[in-house]
Amino acid sequence: MSSPDVGERELTTRQAALVDSAFEEGQYESGIAMLEQLCSPTDYPSKSHVRQLLYIALYPPSSGPTRTNHKAAHESPSKLSSRHAYSTLLPSPTASELAKRTLRVLADVNSPVALLRALPAYPDPSDDAAAPVTDPELPSDADSFVASEAVRFRNCKNCWNILKLGFIKSLSESSSTVPGSPRKRRRGDTIVEYTPIDEGEPLLVVGENAWPVLDWLLVLFEKDESMTEASRQGSSGLYQVLLVTGISLTSPRKARYSPLLLAQIPPTRSETGSKWDANDPLEIVFHCFKQQDESRRAMGSRLLNLLINLTSTNLFDLPLFMNLLIPRLPSGASEMRDLLSGMSSTSTLCKFKVALCQRYLTRTRVGTHPSRGRNRPRAQPRPITGRKRANQDSNVPMTSDAKSEIVSLSNQNQHALPPASELLHLLTMKGDTDALSNTIKYDLLITYGALQHQASAESKSRDWMEMLQNGRVADAIEEAFGVPNDQQSSALQKILLGLIATWR
């Protein structure tokens, strides 16, 4: 993981001590307010303080009466006093809400690297000499109750684990733990207990109290995307030099992805080649899509867009990622429409949408319904090498679709659009004429047409332009969406036929 911006520095020891003192006394609200006041675009919190904020933000409210050990009734006044002191160290709902708000303020003020360095990450595959990302910070995290509890963030595999239900459990006030530094604590006869959780309830990938933290992570990844894209504009001089030499390249300004998100994807077993195992974030994506709350469903679209943007580099394998995504696609037309409409209109997202629709319809054609498959593919194809992948990329002068070829720049990885003849074949194939297939065919055609329309004259597909002129595209639309007594198909057909004049 890269270092924070040059203009940023960590809070001084004296500044951090002011926050630590408040946290050690259980004065979380004043400590959080002080931390927010101390941080600025040039000053960021320590990793320990970010973890403590996350712990307080994720701490669940009490869901009922706590269990009391049978020895409690016979305890001495000193032990009872210790219990009361312990209970004052448990984060209150007010402190939890304040921590969530402060995390969002810090996301706006500080760089994503400065904040996400508090969480574990996987090695960077682009660095051949990269070692596993470790935390060199000494175990002084445990100087206070909340700091000792927040140490668990250092031991999780990735940022997705902290969102799961039960990662932070509500501690019972019946514990006899004496407050203060663990070096000064002594445990009594009772054991620390947790508020019981319904064992019949499935483990959620996003706990009810973790949605604001998921939003916080998305804000950081999106900010990292923008910063990475802006930093890559510095290579535009090299791009111009290569253009003068006659080499056709995709401009580096178009690369938009988050290295910090890529660091949350595990490497391959061989630790070489492109990453692809996005199972954990994909589980979160489709859990979001199942929510009734619109803002939570939007988080699913945002995370999916972030993952798709990783495919604009050769550090993330698109075919293998597609293998993970296809079996998870919804089986309902409405749900599929929401998923596709949630993809933004950038070139990378549109090309991915075309590839996704193509893969879905191709699998349907050979009799494999994607939504009926297992949640995880039984086998994964071998990763495509950089040399072979380059032959699949596209940003070429106007020519026959069968002769697509490009040379990519650095970690650019633009994927080719299918030939226009293949597109029409998928539209008119027999078999599936249900609402789901029509939704996918509609998005496939409207996205493909928009990409061709926005392309420069030299980059347009000659075959596509000829098919628009000779009426083959219109014939395919009438055949694909000309279902008798189907008002939805008729409406889609009318929209697409009206767009032909715009695409020409």
Short mmCIF file of C-alpha atoms in Angstrom, two decimals:
data_model
loop_
_atom_site.label_atom_id
_atom_site.label_comp_id
_atom_site.label_asym_id
_atom_site.label_seq_id
_atom_site.Cartn_x
_atom_site.Cartn_y
_atom_site.Cartn_z
CA MET A 1 0.00 0.00 0.00
CA SER A 2 1.33 3.43 -0.86
CA SER A 3 2.14 6.11 1.72
CA PRO A 4 -0.05 9.11 2.63
CA ASP A 5 0.31 12.28 0.59
CA VAL A 6 3.51 14.27 1.02
CA GLY A 7 1.56 17.20 2.45
CA GLU A 8 0.03 15.07 5.21
CA ARG A 9 1.50 14.09 8.55
CA GLU A 10 0.28 12.06 11.49
CA LEU A 11 -0.89 13.84 14.63
CA THR A 12 1.92 14.57 17.06
CA THR A 13 2.39 12.50 20.21
CA ARG A 14 1.05 15.33 22.34
CA GLN A 15 -2.06 15.72 20.17
CA ALA A 16 -2.69 11.96 20.20
CA ALA A 17 -2.27 11.88 23.98
CA LEU A 18 -5.18 14.31 24.40
CA VAL A 19 -7.47 11.89 22.57
CA ASP A 20 -6.04 8.85 24.37
CA SER A 21 -6.65 10.43 27.75
CA ALA A 22 -10.34 10.95 26.96
CA PHE A 23 -10.74 7.42 25.60
CA GLU A 24 -9.02 5.86 28.64
CA GLU A 25 -11.58 7.54 30.89
CA GLY A 26 -14.47 6.38 28.73
CA GLN A 27 -15.17 9.94 27.58
CA TYR A 28 -15.65 8.84 23.99
CA GLU A 29 -17.79 11.72 22.84
CA SER A 30 -15.32 14.38 23.94
CA GLY A 31 -12.38 12.32 22.63
CA ILE A 32 -14.00 11.88 19.22
CA ALA A 33 -14.86 15.58 19.03
CA MET A 34 -11.27 16.44 19.93
CA LEU A 35 -9.89 14.06 17.28
CA GLU A 36 -12.11 15.60 14.63
CA GLN A 37 -10.97 19.08 15.62
CA LEU A 38 -7.27 18.12 15.51
CA CYS A 39 -7.38 16.48 12.09
CA SER A 40 -7.12 18.57 8.95
CA PRO A 41 -6.00 18.21 5.32
CA THR A 42 -2.43 18.29 6.64
CA ASP A 43 -2.92 16.20 9.81
CA TYR A 44 -4.38 12.70 9.91
CA PRO A 45 -5.16 10.35 12.83
CA SER A 46 -2.98 7.44 13.88
CA LYS A 47 -3.88 3.91 12.83
CA SER A 48 -4.85 3.15 16.41
CA HIS A 49 -7.30 6.06 16.53
CA VAL A 50 -8.91 5.04 13.23
CA ARG A 51 -9.39 1.52 14.60
CA GLN A 52 -10.89 2.87 17.81
CA LEU A 53 -13.29 5.04 15.80
CA LEU A 54 -14.30 1.97 13.79
CA TYR A 55 -14.82 -0.07 16.95
CA ILE A 56 -17.03 2.58 18.51
CA ALA A 57 -18.91 3.09 15.22
CA LEU A 58 -19.57 -0.64 14.84
CA TYR A 59 -20.39 -1.27 18.49
CA PRO A 60 -23.98 -2.56 18.51
CA PRO A 61 -26.56 -1.10 20.85
CA SER A 62 -27.76 -3.30 23.68
CA SER A 63 -30.62 -5.52 22.49
CA GLY A 64 -31.98 -6.48 25.87
CA PRO A 65 -31.16 -7.24 29.50
CA THR A 66 -27.69 -8.59 30.09
CA ARG A 67 -27.02 -11.88 31.77
CA THR A 68 -25.68 -11.76 35.31
CA ASN A 69 -23.41 -14.47 36.67
CA HIS A 70 -24.81 -16.32 39.69
CA LYS A 71 -21.84 -15.18 41.78
CA ALA A 72 -22.74 -11.53 41.27
CA ALA A 73 -25.23 -11.52 44.15
CA HIS A 74 -22.48 -12.49 46.60
CA GLU A 75 -19.77 -10.14 45.35
CA SER A 76 -18.06 -7.61 47.54
CA PRO A 77 -18.76 -3.87 47.21
CA SER A 78 -15.37 -3.40 45.55
CA LYS A 79 -16.26 -5.86 42.79
CA LEU A 80 -19.65 -4.27 42.32
CA SER A 81 -17.93 -0.91 42.00
CA SER A 82 -15.59 -2.43 39.45
CA ARG A 83 -18.57 -3.65 37.43
CA HIS A 84 -20.08 -0.19 37.42
CA ALA A 85 -16.77 1.32 36.27
CA TYR A 86 -16.56 -1.29 33.52
CA SER A 87 -20.05 -0.47 32.27
CA THR A 88 -19.07 3.16 31.83
CA LEU A 89 -16.38 2.09 29.33
CA LEU A 90 -18.89 0.52 26.94
CA PRO A 91 -19.54 2.83 23.96
CA SER A 92 -22.95 4.48 24.07
CA PRO A 93 -25.26 4.78 21.04
CA THR A 94 -24.53 8.51 21.01
CA ALA A 95 -20.78 7.88 20.85
CA SER A 96 -21.32 5.31 18.11
CA GLU A 97 -23.26 7.79 15.97
CA LEU A 98 -20.63 10.47 16.57
CA ALA A 99 -17.87 8.06 15.52
CA LYS A 100 -19.68 7.29 12.27
CA ARG A 101 -20.04 10.99 11.53
CA THR A 102 -16.39 11.68 12.31
CA LEU A 103 -15.22 8.85 10.04
CA ARG A 104 -17.12 10.45 7.18
CA VAL A 105 -15.64 13.88 8.00
CA LEU A 106 -12.13 12.38 7.97
CA ALA A 107 -12.86 10.73 4.61
CA ASP A 108 -13.56 14.17 3.19
CA VAL A 109 -10.53 15.78 4.85
CA ASN A 110 -7.73 13.19 4.70
CA SER A 111 -6.39 11.01 1.91
CA PRO A 112 -7.74 7.44 1.57
CA VAL A 113 -4.24 6.01 2.11
CA ALA A 114 -3.87 7.82 5.45
CA LEU A 115 -7.09 6.24 6.76
CA LEU A 116 -7.09 2.78 5.19
CA ARG A 117 -3.56 2.03 6.40
CA ALA A 118 -5.30 1.18 9.70
CA LEU A 119 -6.76 -1.96 8.07
CA PRO A 120 -4.90 -5.02 6.74
CA ALA A 121 -4.36 -5.35 2.99
CA TYR A 122 -2.95 -7.89 0.55
CA PRO A 123 0.35 -7.37 -1.31
CA ASP A 124 0.48 -5.29 -4.48
CA PRO A 125 0.88 -7.72 -7.43
CA SER A 126 2.46 -4.99 -9.55
CA ASP A 127 5.43 -4.89 -7.18
CA ASP A 128 7.59 -7.95 -7.74
CA ALA A 129 9.44 -7.33 -4.50
CA ALA A 130 6.32 -6.67 -2.46
CA ALA A 131 6.14 -8.38 0.89
CA PRO A 132 2.89 -9.09 2.73
CA VAL A 133 1.45 -5.89 4.11
CA THR A 134 2.13 -5.91 7.82
CA ASP A 135 1.51 -3.46 10.63
CA PRO A 136 4.79 -2.37 12.22
CA GLU A 137 2.96 -0.50 14.99
CA LEU A 138 3.89 -1.70 18.46
CA PRO A 139 1.19 -3.31 20.60
CA SER A 140 0.58 -0.05 22.42
CA ASP A 141 -2.92 -0.14 20.92
CA ALA A 142 -3.98 -1.79 24.17
CA ASP A 143 -3.45 1.20 26.46
CA SER A 144 -7.20 1.65 27.02
CA PHE A 145 -10.30 -0.50 26.99
CA VAL A 146 -11.52 0.55 23.55
CA ALA A 147 -7.99 0.38 22.12
CA SER A 148 -7.50 -3.16 23.40
CA GLU A 149 -10.82 -4.18 21.86
CA ALA A 150 -9.93 -2.48 18.56
CA VAL A 151 -6.79 -4.59 18.15
CA ARG A 152 -8.98 -7.15 16.35
CA PHE A 153 -8.96 -4.88 13.28
CA ARG A 154 -5.25 -5.61 12.89
CA ASN A 155 -5.91 -9.35 12.72
CA CYS A 156 -8.72 -9.52 10.16
CA LYS A 157 -7.90 -10.55 6.59
CA ASN A 158 -9.40 -7.58 4.82
CA CYS A 159 -11.82 -4.70 5.19
CA TRP A 160 -14.84 -6.85 4.23
CA ASN A 161 -14.61 -8.92 7.42
CA ILE A 162 -15.18 -5.93 9.70
CA LEU A 163 -18.64 -5.44 8.18
CA LYS A 164 -19.96 -8.88 9.10
CA LEU A 165 -22.60 -9.36 11.74
CA GLY A 166 -20.91 -10.35 14.98
CA PHE A 167 -17.46 -8.98 14.20
CA ILE A 168 -18.08 -6.51 17.01
CA LYS A 169 -20.31 -8.00 19.69
CA SER A 170 -22.15 -6.19 22.42
CA LEU A 171 -20.25 -6.83 25.67
CA SER A 172 -22.26 -7.68 28.74
CA GLU A 173 -22.11 -5.30 31.65
CA SER A 174 -21.86 -8.35 33.94
CA SER A 175 -18.12 -8.64 33.22
CA SER A 176 -15.84 -8.14 36.19
CA THR A 177 -12.98 -6.76 34.12
CA VAL A 178 -11.34 -3.86 35.90
CA PRO A 179 -11.07 -0.76 33.69
CA GLY A 180 -7.71 0.65 32.68
CA SER A 181 -4.64 -0.70 30.95
CA PRO A 182 -4.54 -4.51 30.53
CA ARG A 183 -1.24 -4.44 32.40
CA LYS A 184 -3.13 -3.07 35.41
CA ARG A 185 -6.29 -5.21 35.07
CA ARG A 186 -7.05 -8.34 37.01
CA ARG A 187 -9.96 -10.57 36.16
CA GLY A 188 -12.36 -11.77 38.84
CA ASP A 189 -14.24 -15.03 39.00
CA THR A 190 -16.68 -14.25 36.24
CA ILE A 191 -16.03 -14.43 32.50
CA VAL A 192 -16.62 -11.67 29.99
CA GLU A 193 -20.01 -12.38 28.44
CA TYR A 194 -21.58 -11.23 25.22
CA THR A 195 -25.14 -10.26 24.48
CA PRO A 196 -26.64 -13.40 22.93
CA ILE A 197 -27.20 -13.50 19.17
CA ASP A 198 -29.92 -15.58 17.58
CA GLU A 199 -28.03 -18.64 16.30
CA GLY A 200 -30.80 -19.37 13.83
CA GLU A 201 -30.14 -16.09 12.04
CA PRO A 202 -27.74 -16.48 9.08
CA LEU A 203 -24.46 -14.61 9.29
CA LEU A 204 -24.92 -11.39 7.37
CA VAL A 205 -22.08 -10.02 5.29
CA VAL A 206 -23.13 -6.52 6.42
CA GLY A 207 -24.42 -6.16 9.94
CA GLU A 208 -27.21 -3.71 10.65
CA ASN A 209 -24.82 -1.35 12.42
CA ALA A 210 -22.18 -1.59 9.67
CA TRP A 211 -23.93 0.14 6.76
CA PRO A 212 -22.42 3.58 7.52
CA VAL A 213 -18.96 1.96 7.65
CA LEU A 214 -19.57 0.33 4.26
CA ASP A 215 -20.50 3.75 2.90
CA TRP A 216 -17.30 5.14 4.44
CA LEU A 217 -15.21 2.49 2.66
CA LEU A 218 -16.93 3.22 -0.65
CA VAL A 219 -16.27 6.95 -0.28
CA LEU A 220 -12.57 6.22 0.29
CA PHE A 221 -12.32 3.85 -2.69
CA GLU A 222 -14.13 6.33 -4.94
CA LYS A 223 -11.86 9.13 -3.78
CA ASP A 224 -8.85 6.90 -4.41
CA GLU A 225 -10.12 6.29 -7.96
CA SER A 226 -10.27 10.00 -8.65
CA MET A 227 -6.86 10.65 -7.17
CA THR A 228 -5.29 7.79 -9.12
CA GLU A 229 -6.83 9.01 -12.35
CA ALA A 230 -5.54 12.53 -11.72
CA SER A 231 -2.05 11.29 -10.88
CA ARG A 232 -1.85 9.25 -14.08
CA GLN A 233 -2.30 12.38 -16.16
CA GLY A 234 1.36 13.03 -15.50
CA SER A 235 2.20 10.25 -18.00
CA SER A 236 0.41 12.07 -20.83
CA GLY A 237 3.76 13.41 -22.08
CA LEU A 238 4.97 9.87 -22.76
CA TYR A 239 1.66 9.12 -24.43
CA GLN A 240 2.09 12.04 -26.82
CA VAL A 241 5.64 10.93 -27.68
CA LEU A 242 4.45 7.44 -28.53
CA LEU A 243 1.68 8.84 -30.71
CA VAL A 244 4.25 10.80 -32.71
CA THR A 245 6.12 7.55 -33.39
CA GLY A 246 2.95 6.10 -34.90
CA ILE A 247 2.07 3.71 -32.06
CA SER A 248 -1.70 3.60 -31.40
CA LEU A 249 -2.46 3.62 -27.69
CA THR A 250 -5.30 4.24 -25.29
CA SER A 251 -4.79 7.49 -23.41
CA PRO A 252 -3.63 6.91 -19.81
CA ARG A 253 -6.12 9.52 -18.67
CA LYS A 254 -8.89 6.97 -19.15
CA ALA A 255 -7.51 4.62 -16.46
CA ARG A 256 -9.81 4.95 -13.46
CA TYR A 257 -9.41 2.39 -10.71
CA SER A 258 -8.64 2.20 -7.00
CA PRO A 259 -5.31 0.63 -6.00
CA LEU A 260 -6.59 0.55 -2.41
CA LEU A 261 -9.57 -1.55 -3.47
CA LEU A 262 -7.25 -3.83 -5.44
CA ALA A 263 -5.25 -4.28 -2.22
CA GLN A 264 -8.39 -5.77 -0.63
CA ILE A 265 -8.53 -8.57 -3.24
CA PRO A 266 -6.40 -11.65 -2.38
CA PRO A 267 -3.57 -12.56 -4.72
CA THR A 268 -3.55 -15.75 -6.76
CA ARG A 269 -2.13 -18.89 -5.18
CA SER A 270 1.06 -18.49 -7.15
CA GLU A 271 1.13 -14.79 -6.15
CA THR A 272 1.84 -13.99 -9.78
CA GLY A 273 -0.55 -12.90 -12.47
CA SER A 274 -3.74 -10.88 -12.21
CA LYS A 275 -6.00 -10.94 -9.20
CA TRP A 276 -9.57 -12.14 -9.63
CA ASP A 277 -11.00 -13.56 -6.38
CA ALA A 278 -13.60 -10.91 -5.56
CA ASN A 279 -15.99 -13.32 -3.83
CA ASP A 280 -16.16 -11.31 -0.59
CA PRO A 281 -17.06 -7.94 -2.14
CA LEU A 282 -19.46 -9.60 -4.59
CA GLU A 283 -21.31 -11.18 -1.68
CA ILE A 284 -21.72 -7.68 -0.28
CA VAL A 285 -22.85 -6.32 -3.67
CA PHE A 286 -25.73 -8.76 -3.99
CA HIS A 287 -26.63 -8.49 -0.32
CA CYS A 288 -27.06 -4.75 -0.94
CA PHE A 289 -29.31 -5.43 -3.93
CA LYS A 290 -31.66 -7.42 -1.68
CA GLN A 291 -32.28 -4.48 0.65
CA GLN A 292 -35.48 -2.45 0.63
CA ASP A 293 -33.68 0.79 1.42
CA GLU A 294 -32.73 2.60 -1.79
CA SER A 295 -29.48 4.00 -0.38
CA ARG A 296 -28.32 0.49 0.54
CA ARG A 297 -29.11 -0.82 -2.91
CA ALA A 298 -27.14 2.11 -4.31
CA MET A 299 -24.13 0.98 -2.26
CA GLY A 300 -24.27 -2.31 -4.15
CA SER A 301 -24.11 -0.49 -7.47
CA ARG A 302 -21.26 1.71 -6.25
CA LEU A 303 -19.19 -1.27 -5.11
CA LEU A 304 -19.90 -3.16 -8.34
CA ASN A 305 -18.80 -0.13 -10.38
CA LEU A 306 -15.59 0.04 -8.35
CA LEU A 307 -14.87 -3.64 -9.00
CA ILE A 308 -15.60 -3.32 -12.70
CA ASN A 309 -13.23 -0.37 -12.95
CA LEU A 310 -10.45 -2.68 -11.77
CA THR A 311 -10.81 -4.50 -15.10
CA SER A 312 -9.42 -1.44 -16.84
CA THR A 313 -6.01 -2.69 -15.69
CA ASN A 314 -4.14 -5.91 -16.34
CA LEU A 315 -3.84 -6.31 -12.58
CA PHE A 316 -7.39 -7.67 -12.36
CA ASP A 317 -8.55 -10.51 -14.60
CA LEU A 318 -11.85 -9.74 -16.32
CA PRO A 319 -12.70 -13.27 -17.58
CA LEU A 320 -12.23 -14.83 -14.15
CA PHE A 321 -14.12 -12.00 -12.47
CA MET A 322 -16.93 -12.54 -14.97
CA ASN A 323 -17.03 -16.21 -13.97
CA LEU A 324 -17.73 -15.15 -10.39
CA LEU A 325 -20.37 -12.62 -11.37
CA ILE A 326 -22.46 -14.58 -13.88
CA PRO A 327 -23.79 -17.24 -11.43
CA ARG A 328 -24.89 -14.51 -9.05
CA LEU A 329 -27.00 -12.59 -11.57
CA PRO A 330 -30.66 -12.24 -10.56
CA SER A 331 -33.30 -14.34 -12.28
CA GLY A 332 -35.92 -11.58 -12.33
CA ALA A 333 -36.20 -9.03 -15.12
CA SER A 334 -36.79 -6.13 -12.71
CA GLU A 335 -33.77 -7.02 -10.56
CA MET A 336 -31.58 -7.42 -13.64
CA ARG A 337 -32.78 -4.06 -14.97
CA ASP A 338 -31.82 -2.41 -11.69
CA LEU A 339 -28.37 -4.03 -11.75
CA LEU A 340 -27.61 -2.94 -15.32
CA SER A 341 -29.00 0.56 -14.86
CA GLY A 342 -26.79 1.00 -11.79
CA MET A 343 -23.66 0.80 -13.94
CA SER A 344 -22.37 4.25 -14.77
CA SER A 345 -21.98 5.41 -18.38
CA THR A 346 -18.19 5.50 -18.55
CA SER A 347 -16.45 3.67 -21.38
CA THR A 348 -15.11 0.95 -19.05
CA LEU A 349 -18.52 0.31 -17.48
CA CYS A 350 -20.30 0.29 -20.84
CA LYS A 351 -17.82 -2.15 -22.36
CA PHE A 352 -18.18 -4.38 -19.33
CA LYS A 353 -21.97 -4.25 -19.63
CA VAL A 354 -21.73 -5.35 -23.27
CA ALA A 355 -19.41 -8.21 -22.30
CA LEU A 356 -21.71 -9.24 -19.44
CA CYS A 357 -24.82 -9.29 -21.62
CA GLN A 358 -22.94 -11.17 -24.33
CA ARG A 359 -21.75 -13.82 -21.88
CA TYR A 360 -25.23 -14.21 -20.40
CA LEU A 361 -26.95 -14.66 -23.76
CA THR A 362 -24.21 -16.98 -25.01
CA ARG A 363 -24.58 -19.23 -21.98
CA THR A 364 -28.35 -19.20 -22.40
CA ARG A 365 -27.92 -20.20 -26.04
CA VAL A 366 -25.94 -23.31 -25.10
CA GLY A 367 -28.47 -24.28 -22.45
CA THR A 368 -26.75 -23.07 -19.28
CA HIS A 369 -28.99 -20.66 -17.43
CA PRO A 370 -26.65 -18.41 -15.40
CA SER A 371 -29.07 -17.75 -12.55
CA ARG A 372 -29.51 -21.48 -11.91
CA GLY A 373 -25.85 -22.21 -11.50
CA ARG A 374 -24.00 -22.62 -8.25
CA ASN A 375 -22.98 -19.58 -6.29
CA ARG A 376 -19.37 -20.26 -7.11
CA PRO A 377 -17.95 -21.66 -10.34
CA ARG A 378 -16.78 -25.26 -10.09
CA ALA A 379 -13.58 -24.51 -11.94
CA GLN A 380 -11.75 -21.42 -13.02
CA PRO A 381 -9.94 -21.12 -16.33
CA ARG A 382 -6.28 -20.29 -16.25
CA PRO A 383 -5.47 -16.58 -16.24
CA ILE A 384 -4.77 -15.04 -19.61
CA THR A 385 -1.23 -13.82 -19.98
CA GLY A 386 -0.54 -10.18 -20.66
CA ARG A 387 0.53 -10.93 -24.23
CA LYS A 388 -2.63 -12.86 -25.07
CA ARG A 389 -4.85 -10.34 -23.30
CA ALA A 390 -3.44 -7.49 -25.35
CA ASN A 391 -4.83 -9.15 -28.45
CA GLN A 392 -8.33 -8.96 -26.95
CA ASP A 393 -8.21 -5.25 -26.24
CA SER A 394 -9.67 -2.64 -28.55
CA ASN A 395 -9.30 0.97 -29.50
CA VAL A 396 -8.45 0.66 -33.15
CA PRO A 397 -8.97 2.58 -36.39
CA MET A 398 -12.16 1.90 -38.33
CA THR A 399 -11.79 -1.47 -40.00
CA SER A 400 -13.44 -4.88 -40.26
CA ASP A 401 -14.48 -6.27 -36.86
CA ALA A 402 -12.51 -9.45 -37.49
CA LYS A 403 -9.17 -7.60 -37.41
CA SER A 404 -9.30 -5.87 -34.01
CA GLU A 405 -5.84 -5.34 -32.55
CA ILE A 406 -4.22 -2.86 -30.16
CA VAL A 407 -1.17 -2.23 -28.09
CA SER A 408 -1.96 -1.22 -24.51
CA LEU A 409 -0.06 1.29 -22.36
CA SER A 410 1.27 0.27 -18.95
CA ASN A 411 -1.60 -1.28 -16.98
CA GLN A 412 -4.35 -0.27 -19.42
CA ASN A 413 -6.59 -3.14 -20.44
CA GLN A 414 -9.44 -2.06 -22.72
CA HIS A 415 -11.49 -5.05 -23.87
CA ALA A 416 -12.77 -5.48 -27.39
CA LEU A 417 -16.39 -5.09 -28.33
CA PRO A 418 -17.91 -8.12 -30.06
CA PRO A 419 -18.30 -8.02 -33.87
CA ALA A 420 -21.57 -6.49 -35.03
CA SER A 421 -22.52 -9.79 -36.68
CA GLU A 422 -22.25 -11.57 -33.32
CA LEU A 423 -24.40 -8.89 -31.72
CA LEU A 424 -27.22 -9.38 -34.23
CA HIS A 425 -26.94 -13.15 -33.87
CA LEU A 426 -27.45 -12.90 -30.11
CA LEU A 427 -30.44 -10.62 -30.61
CA THR A 428 -32.24 -12.93 -33.03
CA MET A 429 -31.37 -16.34 -31.59
CA LYS A 430 -34.36 -18.51 -30.85
CA GLY A 431 -35.20 -20.02 -27.51
CA ASP A 432 -35.53 -17.37 -24.83
CA THR A 433 -38.05 -14.59 -25.41
CA ASP A 434 -38.94 -14.00 -21.75
CA ALA A 435 -38.80 -10.63 -20.01
CA LEU A 436 -35.34 -11.31 -18.57
CA SER A 437 -33.77 -12.12 -21.93
CA ASN A 438 -35.48 -9.11 -23.53
CA THR A 439 -34.11 -6.85 -20.79
CA ILE A 440 -30.57 -8.10 -21.41
CA LYS A 441 -30.90 -7.87 -25.19
CA TYR A 442 -32.21 -4.32 -24.87
CA ASP A 443 -29.31 -3.22 -22.67
CA LEU A 444 -26.83 -5.01 -24.91
CA LEU A 445 -28.01 -3.22 -28.04
CA ILE A 446 -28.54 0.22 -26.52
CA THR A 447 -25.11 0.16 -24.84
CA TYR A 448 -23.35 -1.13 -27.95
CA GLY A 449 -25.04 1.50 -30.09
CA ALA A 450 -24.11 4.28 -27.66
CA LEU A 451 -20.45 3.20 -27.61
CA GLN A 452 -20.28 3.14 -31.40
CA HIS A 453 -22.05 6.48 -31.65
CA GLN A 454 -19.65 8.14 -29.22
CA ALA A 455 -16.53 6.69 -30.88
CA SER A 456 -14.47 8.77 -33.26
CA ALA A 457 -15.02 8.29 -36.99
CA GLU A 458 -11.78 6.31 -37.23
CA SER A 459 -12.74 3.99 -34.38
CA LYS A 460 -16.29 3.10 -35.43
CA SER A 461 -16.99 -0.43 -36.61
CA ARG A 462 -17.44 -0.43 -40.38
CA ASP A 463 -19.64 -3.53 -40.21
CA TRP A 464 -21.93 -1.87 -37.65
CA MET A 465 -22.32 1.27 -39.76
CA GLU A 466 -23.15 -0.79 -42.86
CA MET A 467 -25.76 -2.80 -40.93
CA LEU A 468 -27.38 0.41 -39.74
CA GLN A 469 -27.56 1.70 -43.31
CA ASN A 470 -28.83 -1.48 -45.00
CA GLY A 471 -31.56 -2.13 -42.41
CA ARG A 472 -30.14 -5.29 -40.84
CA VAL A 473 -30.14 -3.75 -37.37
CA ALA A 474 -33.77 -2.67 -37.74
CA ASP A 475 -34.73 -6.15 -38.96
CA ALA A 476 -32.99 -7.75 -35.98
CA ILE A 477 -34.84 -5.43 -33.57
CA GLU A 478 -38.20 -6.25 -35.12
CA GLU A 479 -37.46 -9.96 -34.96
CA ALA A 480 -36.14 -9.92 -31.39
CA PHE A 481 -38.82 -7.72 -29.86
CA GLY A 482 -41.75 -8.47 -32.14
CA VAL A 483 -43.49 -10.71 -29.63
CA PRO A 484 -47.28 -10.74 -30.25
CA ASN A 485 -49.44 -9.34 -27.45
CA ASP A 486 -46.42 -8.28 -25.39
CA GLN A 487 -46.65 -4.59 -24.53
CA GLN A 488 -43.23 -4.45 -22.90
CA SER A 489 -41.49 -5.95 -25.95
CA SER A 490 -43.36 -3.55 -28.21
CA ALA A 491 -42.27 -0.59 -26.07
CA LEU A 492 -38.62 -1.69 -26.17
CA GLN A 493 -38.84 -2.23 -29.93
CA LYS A 494 -40.22 1.26 -30.46
CA ILE A 495 -37.40 2.86 -28.42
CA LEU A 496 -34.67 0.95 -30.25
CA LEU A 497 -36.05 1.64 -33.71
CA GLY A 498 -36.20 5.32 -32.83
CA LEU A 499 -32.51 5.29 -31.87
CA ILE A 500 -31.33 3.94 -35.23
CA ALA A 501 -31.61 7.37 -36.83
CA THR A 502 -29.42 8.78 -34.04
CA TRP A 503 -26.78 6.02 -34.37
CA ARG A 504 -26.33 6.43 -38.14
#
